[in-house]
Short mmCIF file of C-alpha atoms in Angstrom, two decimals:
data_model
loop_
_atom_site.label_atom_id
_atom_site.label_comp_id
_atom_site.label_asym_id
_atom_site.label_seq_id
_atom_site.Cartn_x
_atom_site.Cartn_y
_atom_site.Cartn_z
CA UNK A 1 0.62 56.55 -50.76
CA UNK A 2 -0.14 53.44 -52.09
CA UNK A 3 -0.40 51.73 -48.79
CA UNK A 4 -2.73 54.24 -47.57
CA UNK A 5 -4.93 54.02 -50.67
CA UNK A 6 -5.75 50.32 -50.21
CA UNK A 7 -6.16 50.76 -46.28
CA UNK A 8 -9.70 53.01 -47.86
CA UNK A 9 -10.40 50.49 -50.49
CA UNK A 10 -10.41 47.93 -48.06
CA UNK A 11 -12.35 49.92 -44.99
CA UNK A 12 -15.21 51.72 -47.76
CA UNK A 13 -15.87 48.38 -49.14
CA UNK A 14 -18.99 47.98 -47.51
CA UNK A 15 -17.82 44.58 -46.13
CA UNK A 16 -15.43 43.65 -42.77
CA UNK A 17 -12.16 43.48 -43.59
CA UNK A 18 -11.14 44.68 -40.33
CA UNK A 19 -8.30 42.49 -39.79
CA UNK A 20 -6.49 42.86 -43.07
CA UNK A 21 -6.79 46.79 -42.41
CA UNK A 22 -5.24 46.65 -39.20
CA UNK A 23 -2.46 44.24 -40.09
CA UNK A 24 -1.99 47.11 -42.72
CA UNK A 25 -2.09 49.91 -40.85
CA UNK A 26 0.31 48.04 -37.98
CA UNK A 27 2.88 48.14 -41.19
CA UNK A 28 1.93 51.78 -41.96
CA UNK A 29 2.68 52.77 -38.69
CA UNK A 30 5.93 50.95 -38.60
CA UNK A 31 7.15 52.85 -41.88
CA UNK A 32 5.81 56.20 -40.53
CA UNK A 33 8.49 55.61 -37.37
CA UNK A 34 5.05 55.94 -35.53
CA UNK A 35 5.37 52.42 -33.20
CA UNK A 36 4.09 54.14 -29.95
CA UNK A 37 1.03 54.09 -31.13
CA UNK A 38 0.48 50.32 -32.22
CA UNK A 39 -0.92 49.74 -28.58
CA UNK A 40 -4.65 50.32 -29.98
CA UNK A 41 -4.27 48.62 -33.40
CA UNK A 42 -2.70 45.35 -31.45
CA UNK A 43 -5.22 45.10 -29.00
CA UNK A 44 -7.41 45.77 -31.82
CA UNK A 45 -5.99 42.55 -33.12
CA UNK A 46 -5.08 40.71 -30.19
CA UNK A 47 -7.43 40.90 -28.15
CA UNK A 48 -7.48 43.42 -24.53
CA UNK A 49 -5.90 41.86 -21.72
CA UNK A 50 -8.09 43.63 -18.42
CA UNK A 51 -11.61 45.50 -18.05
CA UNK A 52 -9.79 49.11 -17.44
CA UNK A 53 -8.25 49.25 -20.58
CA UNK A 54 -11.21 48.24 -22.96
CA UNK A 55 -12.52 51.30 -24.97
CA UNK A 56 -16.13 51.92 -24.23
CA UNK A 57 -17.52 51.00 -27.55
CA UNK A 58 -16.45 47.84 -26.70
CA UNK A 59 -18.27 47.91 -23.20
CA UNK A 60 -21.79 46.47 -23.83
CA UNK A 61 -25.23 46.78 -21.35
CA UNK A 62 -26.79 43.23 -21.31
CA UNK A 63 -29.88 41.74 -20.11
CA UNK A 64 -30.12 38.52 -17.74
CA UNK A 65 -32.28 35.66 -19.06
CA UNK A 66 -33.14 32.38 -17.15
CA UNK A 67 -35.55 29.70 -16.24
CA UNK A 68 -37.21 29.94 -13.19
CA UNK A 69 -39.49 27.06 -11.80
CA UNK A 70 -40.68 25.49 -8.21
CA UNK A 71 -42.61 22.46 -7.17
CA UNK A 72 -45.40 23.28 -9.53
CA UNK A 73 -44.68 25.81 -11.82
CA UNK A 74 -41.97 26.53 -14.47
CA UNK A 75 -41.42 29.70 -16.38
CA UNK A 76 -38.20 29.47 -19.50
CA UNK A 77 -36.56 32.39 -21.16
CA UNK A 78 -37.38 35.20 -18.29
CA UNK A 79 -35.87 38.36 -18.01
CA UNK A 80 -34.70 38.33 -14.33
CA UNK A 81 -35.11 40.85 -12.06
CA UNK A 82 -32.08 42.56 -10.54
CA UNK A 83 -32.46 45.91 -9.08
CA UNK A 84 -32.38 43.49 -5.95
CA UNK A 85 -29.01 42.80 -6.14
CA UNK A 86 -26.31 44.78 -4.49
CA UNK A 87 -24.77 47.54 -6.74
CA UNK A 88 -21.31 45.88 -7.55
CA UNK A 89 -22.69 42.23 -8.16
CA UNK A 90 -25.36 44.55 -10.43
CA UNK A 91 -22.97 45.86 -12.50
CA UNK A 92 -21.03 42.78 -13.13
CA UNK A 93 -23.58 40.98 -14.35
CA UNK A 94 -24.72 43.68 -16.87
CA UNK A 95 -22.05 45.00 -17.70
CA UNK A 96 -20.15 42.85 -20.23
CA UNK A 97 -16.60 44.14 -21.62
CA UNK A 98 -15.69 42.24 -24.81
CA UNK A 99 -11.88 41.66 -25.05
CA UNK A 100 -11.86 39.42 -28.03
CA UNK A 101 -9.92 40.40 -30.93
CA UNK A 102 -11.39 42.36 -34.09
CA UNK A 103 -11.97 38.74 -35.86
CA UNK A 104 -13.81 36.96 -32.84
CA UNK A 105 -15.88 39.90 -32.81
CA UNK A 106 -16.36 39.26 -36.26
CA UNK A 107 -17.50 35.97 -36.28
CA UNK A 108 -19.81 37.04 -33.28
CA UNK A 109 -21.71 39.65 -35.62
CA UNK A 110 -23.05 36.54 -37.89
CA UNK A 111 -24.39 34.78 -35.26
CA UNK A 112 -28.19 35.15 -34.41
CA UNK A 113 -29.07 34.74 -30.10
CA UNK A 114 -26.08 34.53 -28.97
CA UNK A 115 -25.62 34.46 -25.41
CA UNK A 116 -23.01 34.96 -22.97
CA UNK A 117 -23.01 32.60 -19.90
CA UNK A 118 -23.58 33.52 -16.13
CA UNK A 119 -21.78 31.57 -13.54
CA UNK A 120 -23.93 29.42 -11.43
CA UNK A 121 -23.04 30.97 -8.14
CA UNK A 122 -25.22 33.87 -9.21
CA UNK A 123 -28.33 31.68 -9.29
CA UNK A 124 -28.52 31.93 -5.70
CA UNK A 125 -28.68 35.74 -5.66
CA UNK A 126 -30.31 36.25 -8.80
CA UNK A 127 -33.53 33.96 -7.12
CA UNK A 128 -33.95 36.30 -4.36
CA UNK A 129 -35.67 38.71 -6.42
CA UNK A 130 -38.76 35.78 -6.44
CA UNK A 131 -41.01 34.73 -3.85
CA UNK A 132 -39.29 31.78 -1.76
CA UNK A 133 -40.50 28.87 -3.02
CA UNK A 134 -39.19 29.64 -6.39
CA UNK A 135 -35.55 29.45 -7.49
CA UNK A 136 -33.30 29.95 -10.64
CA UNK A 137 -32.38 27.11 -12.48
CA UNK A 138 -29.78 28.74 -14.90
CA UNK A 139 -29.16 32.37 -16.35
CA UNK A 140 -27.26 34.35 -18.96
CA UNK A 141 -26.70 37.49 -20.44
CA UNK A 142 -28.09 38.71 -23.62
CA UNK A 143 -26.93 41.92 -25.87
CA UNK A 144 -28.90 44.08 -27.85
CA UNK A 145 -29.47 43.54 -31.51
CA UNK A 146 -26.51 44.65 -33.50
CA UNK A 147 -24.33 45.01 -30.62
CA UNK A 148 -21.75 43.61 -32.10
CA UNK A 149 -22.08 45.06 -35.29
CA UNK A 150 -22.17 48.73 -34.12
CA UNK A 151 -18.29 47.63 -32.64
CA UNK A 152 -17.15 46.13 -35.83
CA UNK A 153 -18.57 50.14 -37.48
CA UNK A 154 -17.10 51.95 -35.13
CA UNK A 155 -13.19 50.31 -35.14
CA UNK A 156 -14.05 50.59 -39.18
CA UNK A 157 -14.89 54.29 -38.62
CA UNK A 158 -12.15 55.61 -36.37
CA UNK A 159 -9.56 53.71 -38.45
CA UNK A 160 -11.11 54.89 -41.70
CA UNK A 161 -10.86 58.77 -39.91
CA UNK A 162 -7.24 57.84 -39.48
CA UNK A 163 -6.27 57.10 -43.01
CA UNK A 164 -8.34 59.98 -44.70
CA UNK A 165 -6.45 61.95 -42.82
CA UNK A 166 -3.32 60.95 -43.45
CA UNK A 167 -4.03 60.45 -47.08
CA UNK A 168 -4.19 64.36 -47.55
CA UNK A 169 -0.82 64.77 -45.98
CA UNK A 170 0.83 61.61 -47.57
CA UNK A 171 -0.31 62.19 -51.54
CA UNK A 172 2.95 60.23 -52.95
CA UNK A 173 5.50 57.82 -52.82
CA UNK A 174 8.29 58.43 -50.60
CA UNK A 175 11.46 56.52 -48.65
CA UNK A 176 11.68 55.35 -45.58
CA UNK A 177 13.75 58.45 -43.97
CA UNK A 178 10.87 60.90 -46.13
CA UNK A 179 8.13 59.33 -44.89
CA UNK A 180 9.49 59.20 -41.05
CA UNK A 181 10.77 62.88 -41.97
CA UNK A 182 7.12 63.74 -42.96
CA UNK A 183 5.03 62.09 -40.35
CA UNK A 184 6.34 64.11 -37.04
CA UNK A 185 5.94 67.60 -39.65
CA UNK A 186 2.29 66.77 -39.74
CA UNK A 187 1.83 65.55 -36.55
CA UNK A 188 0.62 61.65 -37.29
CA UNK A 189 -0.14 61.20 -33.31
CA UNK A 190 -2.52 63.81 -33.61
CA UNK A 191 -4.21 62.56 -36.34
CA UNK A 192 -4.35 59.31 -34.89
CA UNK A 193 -5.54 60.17 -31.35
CA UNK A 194 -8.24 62.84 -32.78
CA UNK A 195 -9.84 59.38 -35.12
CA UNK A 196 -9.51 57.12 -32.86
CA UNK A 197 -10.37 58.39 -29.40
CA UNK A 198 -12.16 61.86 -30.09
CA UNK A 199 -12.33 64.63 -27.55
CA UNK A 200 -11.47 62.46 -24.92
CA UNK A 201 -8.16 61.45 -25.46
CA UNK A 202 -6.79 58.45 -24.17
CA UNK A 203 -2.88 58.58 -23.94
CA UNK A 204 -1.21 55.95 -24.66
CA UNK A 205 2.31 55.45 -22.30
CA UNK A 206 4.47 52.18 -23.75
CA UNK A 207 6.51 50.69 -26.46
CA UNK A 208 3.42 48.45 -28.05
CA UNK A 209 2.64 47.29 -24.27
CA UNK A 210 -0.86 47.29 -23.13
CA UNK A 211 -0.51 49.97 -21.15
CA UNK A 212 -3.10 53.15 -20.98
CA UNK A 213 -4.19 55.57 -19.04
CA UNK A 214 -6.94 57.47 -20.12
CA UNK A 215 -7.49 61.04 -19.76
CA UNK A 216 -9.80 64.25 -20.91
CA UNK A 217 -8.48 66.49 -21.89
CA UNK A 218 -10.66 69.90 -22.22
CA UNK A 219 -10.17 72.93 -24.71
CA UNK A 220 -8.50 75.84 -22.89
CA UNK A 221 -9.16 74.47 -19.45
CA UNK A 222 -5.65 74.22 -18.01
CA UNK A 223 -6.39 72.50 -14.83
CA UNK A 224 -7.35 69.47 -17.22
CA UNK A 225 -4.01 69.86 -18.92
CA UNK A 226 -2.47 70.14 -15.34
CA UNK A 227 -4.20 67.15 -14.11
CA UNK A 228 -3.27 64.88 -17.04
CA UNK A 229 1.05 65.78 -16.70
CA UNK A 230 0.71 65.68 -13.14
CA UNK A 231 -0.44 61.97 -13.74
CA UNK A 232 2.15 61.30 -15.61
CA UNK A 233 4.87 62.68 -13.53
CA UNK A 234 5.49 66.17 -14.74
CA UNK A 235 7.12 67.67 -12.21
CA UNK A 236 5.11 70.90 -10.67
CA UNK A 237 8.33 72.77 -12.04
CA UNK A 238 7.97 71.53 -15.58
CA UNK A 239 3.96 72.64 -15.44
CA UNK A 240 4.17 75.88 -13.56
CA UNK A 241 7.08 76.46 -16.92
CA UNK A 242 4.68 75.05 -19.60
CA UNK A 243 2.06 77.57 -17.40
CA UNK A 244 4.05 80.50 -18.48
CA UNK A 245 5.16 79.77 -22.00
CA UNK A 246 1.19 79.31 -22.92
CA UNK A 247 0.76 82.54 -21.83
CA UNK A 248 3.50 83.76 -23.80
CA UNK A 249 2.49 82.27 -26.29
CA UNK A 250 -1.55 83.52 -26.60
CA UNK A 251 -0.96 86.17 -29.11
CA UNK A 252 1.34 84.55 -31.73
CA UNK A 253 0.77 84.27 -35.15
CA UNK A 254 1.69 80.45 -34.51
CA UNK A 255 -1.36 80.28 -32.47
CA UNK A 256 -3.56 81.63 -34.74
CA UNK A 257 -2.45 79.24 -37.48
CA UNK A 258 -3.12 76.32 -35.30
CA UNK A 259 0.32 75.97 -34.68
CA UNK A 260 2.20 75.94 -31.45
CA UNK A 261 3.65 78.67 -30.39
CA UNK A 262 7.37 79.29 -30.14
CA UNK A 263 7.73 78.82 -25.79
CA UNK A 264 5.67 75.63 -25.92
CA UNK A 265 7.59 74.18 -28.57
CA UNK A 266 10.65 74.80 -26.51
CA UNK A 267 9.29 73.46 -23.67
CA UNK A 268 8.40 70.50 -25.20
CA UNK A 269 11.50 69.94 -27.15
CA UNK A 270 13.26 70.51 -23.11
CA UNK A 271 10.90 67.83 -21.88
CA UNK A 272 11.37 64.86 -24.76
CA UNK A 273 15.26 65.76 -23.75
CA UNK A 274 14.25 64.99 -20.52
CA UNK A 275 12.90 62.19 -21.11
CA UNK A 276 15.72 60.89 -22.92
CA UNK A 277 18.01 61.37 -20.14
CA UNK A 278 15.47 59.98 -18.12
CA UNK A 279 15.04 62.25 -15.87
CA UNK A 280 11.44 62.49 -16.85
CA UNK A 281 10.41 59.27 -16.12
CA UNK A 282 8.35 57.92 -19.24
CA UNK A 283 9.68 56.47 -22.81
CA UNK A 284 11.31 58.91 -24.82
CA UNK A 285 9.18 57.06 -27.72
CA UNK A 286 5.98 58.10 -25.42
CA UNK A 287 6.35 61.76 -24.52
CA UNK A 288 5.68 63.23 -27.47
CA UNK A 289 3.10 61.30 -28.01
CA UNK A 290 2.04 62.48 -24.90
CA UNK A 291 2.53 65.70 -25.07
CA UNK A 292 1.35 66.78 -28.74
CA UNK A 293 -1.74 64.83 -27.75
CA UNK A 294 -2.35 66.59 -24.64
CA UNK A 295 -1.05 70.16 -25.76
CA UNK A 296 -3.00 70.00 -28.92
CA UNK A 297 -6.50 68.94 -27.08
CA UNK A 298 -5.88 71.63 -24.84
CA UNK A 299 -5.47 74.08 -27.87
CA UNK A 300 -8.42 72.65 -29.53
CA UNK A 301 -6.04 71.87 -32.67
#
């Protein structure tokens, strides 16, 4: 597919061009009937709106910095102690989540010592780790060399993952209906949640709301699988049924093909139905998302 194609061109340039390639791919996934999972690529764009649902490449370890003086003596550019501090007001400060979109974060990466403030009511605290007479005059935060680079590569890579993927499934042109047709044959949510969140899969529950809840997901460990429906209100009926149909279901050929098997794709088919009538309370859009995602982690597909 065309579209696909210049998705590649434009992520194996060698240069950024993050923004244009999600701004495509948000239009890829829109033709591919695929809109449940747009919640990544907007945020992506957009920017995250709270701490729990930034990804943790995007989750950066910093150092604190300051100038420290008292009646006699002054000492700039310090790294501060802070193994003093209490464990929560530790983490804060070095822990810094970066919610800007893909293009702040570009404009970040081609900027040399830059540094991220800390409030001034953490002086106070941050001068107890010095003998009395001495306090901190200001502080902030510094990241490691090429922090912000190593986001920009790894957004490039997972979304890069993506297309190759799909561009071995998608080879030509096709309609709208072919292409929508196409995508749920080859399982596009798969695709997408294997390059873009790995072995630890993070679900994604909403129509292009910013609303996740990660989980992991392990190969053949069903209390994993368990624990990630239950969460997502599966009744204990539903599993204890989706229980049975995988053991049905070990020694089929559709197994061995990487395929589900013929119970499990029943089930599934009975709990997107569900969901439709809503009497499985989450999106009809969203469960088979969720439920190829988790299913297929579980399988190791």
């Amino acid at each position: 597919m065309k579209l696909i194609e210049e998705i590649i061109d434009l992520l194996s340039s060698g240069e950024f061009n993050l923004k244009i390639a999600l701004l495509k791919t948000k239009v890829l996934l829109h033709k591919l009937g695929e809109k449940e999972l747009l919640d990544w690529v907007n945020c992506e764009l957009k920017g995250y709106s709270g701490n729990e649902s930034v990804p943790d490449y995007r989750i950066l370890h910093v150092t604190i910095m300051g100038n420290v003086s008292n009646m006699a003596y002054r000492y700039s550019n310090q790294t501060l102690p802070v193994m003093h501090l209490d464990e929560v007001i530790r983490e804060r400060l070095v822990t810094k989540y970066l919610m800007d979109g893909i293009a702040v974060i570009e404009q970040y990466s081609k900027q040399e010592n830059l540094n991220i403030s800390v409030a001034p009511e953490f002086y106070p605290y941050l001068s107890e780790g010095y003998d009395s007479s001495y306090q901190v005059e200001n502080a902030w935060a510094v990241h490691s060399a090429g922090a912000m680079t190593q986001i920009l590569t790894e957004v490039n890579s997972r979304l890069l993952d993506f297309v190759l993927a799909l561009s071995e499934k998608f080879p030509s042109e096709m309609d709208s209906d072919e292409m929508k047709t196409r995508s749920k044959e080859v399982g596009v949510s798969d695709l997408f949640n294997n390059a873009v969140f790995g072995d630890n899969a993070t679900i994604v529950v909403g129509d292009s709301n910013t609303q996740t809840i990660k989980n992991s997901v392990i190969k053949n460990d069903l209390p994993s699988l368990i624990e990630v429906l239950k969460q997502h209100k599966v009744s204990d009926e539903d599993i204890a049924e989706l229980e049975t149909s995988i053991e049905n279901d070990n020694s089929s050929d559709e197994i061995k093909e990487g395929k589900y098997g013929t119970e499990v794709s029943n089930w599934m088919g009975k709990m997107i139905g569900k969901a439709a009538s809503t009497a499985w309370d989450v999106k009809v859009g969203a469960a088979g998302s969720l439920l190829a995602t988790a299913i297929s982690k579980f399988y190791g597909f």
